Amino acid sequence: AKIADASCIVNLAVLSSGPDRAQGYKRHRELLTEAQKDAPANPRLVWVWGATVFYSPPEFGGGQSKAIEVYEAGLQAARQERVTDSLDPSWGEPELLMNLAFSNLNKTAPDLDAALAWRRRTDEGALERRGHVGQRLVERGQEHILQHLGVGVLQRLVVLHHRRDAGRRHRSRRP
């Protein structure tokens, strides 16, 4: 809850001015510091913290390169995280991949190759997860639900669906 609060507070602080802005940033950092004491390897914490680091000047412990390091460490933590209770949150890896792509693309000297590499990894994981869901919805005649997933996802699902069907047709022609 602290991580979600911190994320909301910093977004409100960005939209504020004067003392409200400064208080929002201060409370954001306090909440994240408390959350780091409770669970330092939490990938969701790293996801929120990385954005703070990205936009903070190096003299305050931030910087673009430092944020990329934070995201990479969080990605390793997300891949090692084992959730035992289905009610516990398990997201983090796709979001960290997305932020790694963003960070590499938007740093002062963009690293386009790294940004594209992280983006491809994000797309592959997302398509795999959404592809299964989308395929089931199409098979059940419930395509209308896909519109809530976004046009880009729907287009990818259609492409995946056609690729799968084309692969089946190609294999069936073999002698």
JSON list of N, CA and C in Angstrom, two decimals, residues 39-50 66-81 90-97 99-100 118:
[
{"chain": "A", "resi": 39, "resn": "ALA", "atom": "N", "xyz": [10.65, -4.46, 2.32]},
{"chain": "A", "resi": 39, "resn": "ALA", "atom": "CA", "xyz": [10.89, -5.44, 1.24]},
{"chain": "A", "resi": 39, "resn": "ALA", "atom": "C", "xyz": [11.78, -4.80, 0.18]},
{"chain": "A", "resi": 40, "resn": "PRO", "atom": "N", "xyz": [13.08, -4.77, 0.38]},
{"chain": "A", "resi": 40, "resn": "PRO", "atom": "CA", "xyz": [13.97, -4.08, -0.54]},
{"chain": "A", "resi": 40, "resn": "PRO", "atom": "C", "xyz": [14.02, -4.66, -1.96]},
{"chain": "A", "resi": 41, "resn": "ALA", "atom": "N", "xyz": [13.70, -5.93, -2.10]},
{"chain": "A", "resi": 41, "resn": "ALA", "atom": "CA", "xyz": [13.77, -6.56, -3.44]},
{"chain": "A", "resi": 41, "resn": "ALA", "atom": "C", "xyz": [12.41, -6.60, -4.14]},
{"chain": "A", "resi": 42, "resn": "ASN", "atom": "N", "xyz": [11.44, -5.88, -3.64]},
{"chain": "A", "resi": 42, "resn": "ASN", "atom": "CA", "xyz": [10.10, -5.88, -4.24]},
{"chain": "A", "resi": 42, "resn": "ASN", "atom": "C", "xyz": [10.16, -5.21, -5.61]},
{"chain": "A", "resi": 43, "resn": "PRO", "atom": "N", "xyz": [9.87, -5.96, -6.71]},
{"chain": "A", "resi": 43, "resn": "PRO", "atom": "CA", "xyz": [9.95, -5.36, -8.04]},
{"chain": "A", "resi": 43, "resn": "PRO", "atom": "C", "xyz": [8.98, -4.20, -8.27]},
{"chain": "A", "resi": 44, "resn": "ARG", "atom": "N", "xyz": [7.88, -4.19, -7.57]},
{"chain": "A", "resi": 44, "resn": "ARG", "atom": "CA", "xyz": [6.93, -3.09, -7.72]},
{"chain": "A", "resi": 44, "resn": "ARG", "atom": "C", "xyz": [7.48, -1.81, -7.08]},
{"chain": "A", "resi": 45, "resn": "LEU", "atom": "N", "xyz": [8.20, -1.98, -5.98]},
{"chain": "A", "resi": 45, "resn": "LEU", "atom": "CA", "xyz": [8.88, -0.85, -5.36]},
{"chain": "A", "resi": 45, "resn": "LEU", "atom": "C", "xyz": [9.96, -0.31, -6.30]},
{"chain": "A", "resi": 46, "resn": "VAL", "atom": "N", "xyz": [10.73, -1.19, -6.88]},
{"chain": "A", "resi": 46, "resn": "VAL", "atom": "CA", "xyz": [11.81, -0.79, -7.78]},
{"chain": "A", "resi": 46, "resn": "VAL", "atom": "C", "xyz": [11.24, -0.06, -8.99]},
{"chain": "A", "resi": 47, "resn": "TRP", "atom": "N", "xyz": [10.07, -0.50, -9.46]},
{"chain": "A", "resi": 47, "resn": "TRP", "atom": "CA", "xyz": [9.44, 0.14, -10.62]},
{"chain": "A", "resi": 47, "resn": "TRP", "atom": "C", "xyz": [9.12, 1.61, -10.32]},
{"chain": "A", "resi": 48, "resn": "VAL", "atom": "N", "xyz": [8.57, 1.87, -9.14]},
{"chain": "A", "resi": 48, "resn": "VAL", "atom": "CA", "xyz": [8.23, 3.24, -8.75]},
{"chain": "A", "resi": 48, "resn": "VAL", "atom": "C", "xyz": [9.51, 4.03, -8.41]},
{"chain": "A", "resi": 49, "resn": "TRP", "atom": "N", "xyz": [10.43, 3.39, -7.68]},
{"chain": "A", "resi": 49, "resn": "TRP", "atom": "CA", "xyz": [11.66, 4.06, -7.28]},
{"chain": "A", "resi": 49, "resn": "TRP", "atom": "C", "xyz": [12.50, 4.45, -8.50]},
{"chain": "A", "resi": 50, "resn": "GLY", "atom": "N", "xyz": [12.54, 3.59, -9.52]},
{"chain": "A", "resi": 50, "resn": "GLY", "atom": "CA", "xyz": [13.34, 3.87, -10.71]},
{"chain": "A", "resi": 50, "resn": "GLY", "atom": "C", "xyz": [12.94, 5.16, -11.40]},
{"chain": "A", "resi": 66, "resn": "LYS", "atom": "N", "xyz": [21.82, 5.68, -13.42]},
{"chain": "A", "resi": 66, "resn": "LYS", "atom": "CA", "xyz": [21.51, 5.07, -12.12]},
{"chain": "A", "resi": 66, "resn": "LYS", "atom": "C", "xyz": [20.12, 4.42, -12.16]},
{"chain": "A", "resi": 67, "resn": "ALA", "atom": "N", "xyz": [19.15, 5.07, -12.80]},
{"chain": "A", "resi": 67, "resn": "ALA", "atom": "CA", "xyz": [17.80, 4.52, -12.90]},
{"chain": "A", "resi": 67, "resn": "ALA", "atom": "C", "xyz": [17.82, 3.21, -13.70]},
{"chain": "A", "resi": 68, "resn": "ILE", "atom": "N", "xyz": [18.60, 3.17, -14.75]},
{"chain": "A", "resi": 68, "resn": "ILE", "atom": "CA", "xyz": [18.69, 1.94, -15.55]},
{"chain": "A", "resi": 68, "resn": "ILE", "atom": "C", "xyz": [19.27, 0.81, -14.71]},
{"chain": "A", "resi": 69, "resn": "GLU", "atom": "N", "xyz": [20.27, 1.12, -13.88]},
{"chain": "A", "resi": 69, "resn": "GLU", "atom": "CA", "xyz": [20.82, 0.11, -12.97]},
{"chain": "A", "resi": 69, "resn": "GLU", "atom": "C", "xyz": [19.75, -0.38, -11.99]},
{"chain": "A", "resi": 70, "resn": "VAL", "atom": "N", "xyz": [18.95, 0.56, -11.47]},
{"chain": "A", "resi": 70, "resn": "VAL", "atom": "CA", "xyz": [17.88, 0.21, -10.53]},
{"chain": "A", "resi": 70, "resn": "VAL", "atom": "C", "xyz": [16.87, -0.71, -11.22]},
{"chain": "A", "resi": 71, "resn": "TYR", "atom": "N", "xyz": [16.46, -0.35, -12.43]},
{"chain": "A", "resi": 71, "resn": "TYR", "atom": "CA", "xyz": [15.49, -1.18, -13.16]},
{"chain": "A", "resi": 71, "resn": "TYR", "atom": "C", "xyz": [16.05, -2.57, -13.46]},
{"chain": "A", "resi": 72, "resn": "GLU", "atom": "N", "xyz": [17.33, -2.66, -13.84]},
{"chain": "A", "resi": 72, "resn": "GLU", "atom": "CA", "xyz": [17.93, -3.96, -14.13]},
{"chain": "A", "resi": 72, "resn": "GLU", "atom": "C", "xyz": [17.98, -4.85, -12.89]},
{"chain": "A", "resi": 73, "resn": "ALA", "atom": "N", "xyz": [18.31, -4.25, -11.73]},
{"chain": "A", "resi": 73, "resn": "ALA", "atom": "CA", "xyz": [18.31, -5.00, -10.47]},
{"chain": "A", "resi": 73, "resn": "ALA", "atom": "C", "xyz": [16.88, -5.46, -10.14]},
{"chain": "A", "resi": 74, "resn": "GLY", "atom": "N", "xyz": [15.91, -4.59, -10.37]},
{"chain": "A", "resi": 74, "resn": "GLY", "atom": "CA", "xyz": [14.51, -4.95, -10.12]},
{"chain": "A", "resi": 74, "resn": "GLY", "atom": "C", "xyz": [14.04, -6.06, -11.04]},
{"chain": "A", "resi": 75, "resn": "LEU", "atom": "N", "xyz": [14.51, -6.05, -12.27]},
{"chain": "A", "resi": 75, "resn": "LEU", "atom": "CA", "xyz": [14.15, -7.10, -13.23]},
{"chain": "A", "resi": 75, "resn": "LEU", "atom": "C", "xyz": [14.66, -8.45, -12.75]},
{"chain": "A", "resi": 76, "resn": "GLN", "atom": "N", "xyz": [15.87, -8.49, -12.24]},
{"chain": "A", "resi": 76, "resn": "GLN", "atom": "CA", "xyz": [16.40, -9.74, -11.68]},
{"chain": "A", "resi": 76, "resn": "GLN", "atom": "C", "xyz": [15.56, -10.18, -10.49]},
{"chain": "A", "resi": 77, "resn": "ALA", "atom": "N", "xyz": [15.18, -9.26, -9.64]},
{"chain": "A", "resi": 77, "resn": "ALA", "atom": "CA", "xyz": [14.35, -9.58, -8.48]},
{"chain": "A", "resi": 77, "resn": "ALA", "atom": "C", "xyz": [12.99, -10.11, -8.92]},
{"chain": "A", "resi": 78, "resn": "ALA", "atom": "N", "xyz": [12.41, -9.50, -9.95]},
{"chain": "A", "resi": 78, "resn": "ALA", "atom": "CA", "xyz": [11.10, -9.94, -10.44]},
{"chain": "A", "resi": 78, "resn": "ALA", "atom": "C", "xyz": [11.18, -11.36, -10.98]},
{"chain": "A", "resi": 79, "resn": "ARG", "atom": "N", "xyz": [12.26, -11.67, -11.64]},
{"chain": "A", "resi": 79, "resn": "ARG", "atom": "CA", "xyz": [12.41, -13.02, -12.22]},
{"chain": "A", "resi": 79, "resn": "ARG", "atom": "C", "xyz": [12.68, -14.07, -11.15]},
{"chain": "A", "resi": 80, "resn": "GLN", "atom": "N", "xyz": [13.19, -13.66, -10.00]},
{"chain": "A", "resi": 80, "resn": "GLN", "atom": "CA", "xyz": [13.46, -14.60, -8.91]},
{"chain": "A", "resi": 80, "resn": "GLN", "atom": "C", "xyz": [12.32, -14.68, -7.91]},
{"chain": "A", "resi": 81, "resn": "GLU", "atom": "N", "xyz": [11.39, -13.76, -7.99]},
{"chain": "A", "resi": 81, "resn": "GLU", "atom": "CA", "xyz": [10.27, -13.72, -7.03]},
{"chain": "A", "resi": 81, "resn": "GLU", "atom": "C", "xyz": [9.37, -14.93, -7.22]},
{"chain": "A", "resi": 90, "resn": "SER", "atom": "N", "xyz": [2.02, -10.27, -8.21]},
{"chain": "A", "resi": 90, "resn": "SER", "atom": "CA", "xyz": [3.13, -10.95, -8.89]},
{"chain": "A", "resi": 90, "resn": "SER", "atom": "C", "xyz": [3.61, -10.19, -10.12]},
{"chain": "A", "resi": 91, "resn": "TRP", "atom": "N", "xyz": [3.06, -9.03, -10.37]},
{"chain": "A", "resi": 91, "resn": "TRP", "atom": "CA", "xyz": [3.47, -8.27, -11.56]},
{"chain": "A", "resi": 91, "resn": "TRP", "atom": "C", "xyz": [4.76, -7.54, -11.28]},
{"chain": "A", "resi": 92, "resn": "GLY", "atom": "N", "xyz": [5.40, -7.09, -12.31]},
{"chain": "A", "resi": 92, "resn": "GLY", "atom": "CA", "xyz": [6.63, -6.31, -12.17]},
{"chain": "A", "resi": 92, "resn": "GLY", "atom": "C", "xyz": [7.56, -6.46, -13.35]},
{"chain": "A", "resi": 93, "resn": "GLU", "atom": "N", "xyz": [7.74, -7.68, -13.83]},
{"chain": "A", "resi": 93, "resn": "GLU", "atom": "CA", "xyz": [8.69, -7.89, -14.93]},
{"chain": "A", "resi": 93, "resn": "GLU", "atom": "C", "xyz": [8.33, -7.10, -16.19]},
{"chain": "A", "resi": 94, "resn": "PRO", "atom": "N", "xyz": [7.10, -7.20, -16.72]},
{"chain": "A", "resi": 94, "resn": "PRO", "atom": "CA", "xyz": [6.79, -6.44, -17.94]},
{"chain": "A", "resi": 94, "resn": "PRO", "atom": "C", "xyz": [6.91, -4.93, -17.74]},
{"chain": "A", "resi": 95, "resn": "GLU", "atom": "N", "xyz": [6.53, -4.46, -16.56]},
{"chain": "A", "resi": 95, "resn": "GLU", "atom": "CA", "xyz": [6.61, -3.03, -16.29]},
{"chain": "A", "resi": 95, "resn": "GLU", "atom": "C", "xyz": [8.06, -2.55, -16.24]},
{"chain": "A", "resi": 96, "resn": "LEU", "atom": "N", "xyz": [8.93, -3.36, -15.64]},
{"chain": "A", "resi": 96, "resn": "LEU", "atom": "CA", "xyz": [10.35, -3.00, -15.58]},
{"chain": "A", "resi": 96, "resn": "LEU", "atom": "C", "xyz": [10.98, -3.05, -16.97]},
{"chain": "A", "resi": 97, "resn": "LEU", "atom": "N", "xyz": [10.59, -4.02, -17.79]},
{"chain": "A", "resi": 97, "resn": "LEU", "atom": "CA", "xyz": [11.09, -4.07, -19.17]},
{"chain": "A", "resi": 97, "resn": "LEU", "atom": "C", "xyz": [10.66, -2.83, -19.94]},
{"chain": "A", "resi": 99, "resn": "ASN", "atom": "N", "xyz": [9.97, 0.12, -18.67]},
{"chain": "A", "resi": 99, "resn": "ASN", "atom": "CA", "xyz": [10.71, 1.28, -18.19]},
{"chain": "A", "resi": 99, "resn": "ASN", "atom": "C", "xyz": [12.17, 1.25, -18.62]},
{"chain": "A", "resi": 100, "resn": "LEU", "atom": "N", "xyz": [12.74, 0.06, -18.79]},
{"chain": "A", "resi": 100, "resn": "LEU", "atom": "CA", "xyz": [14.10, -0.02, -19.33]},
{"chain": "A", "resi": 100, "resn": "LEU", "atom": "C", "xyz": [14.12, 0.47, -20.77]},
{"chain": "A", "resi": 118, "resn": "TRP", "atom": "N", "xyz": [14.93, -4.07, -25.19]},
{"chain": "A", "resi": 118, "resn": "TRP", "atom": "CA", "xyz": [14.03, -4.18, -24.04]},
{"chain": "A", "resi": 118, "resn": "TRP", "atom": "C", "xyz": [12.58, -4.18, -24.49]}
]
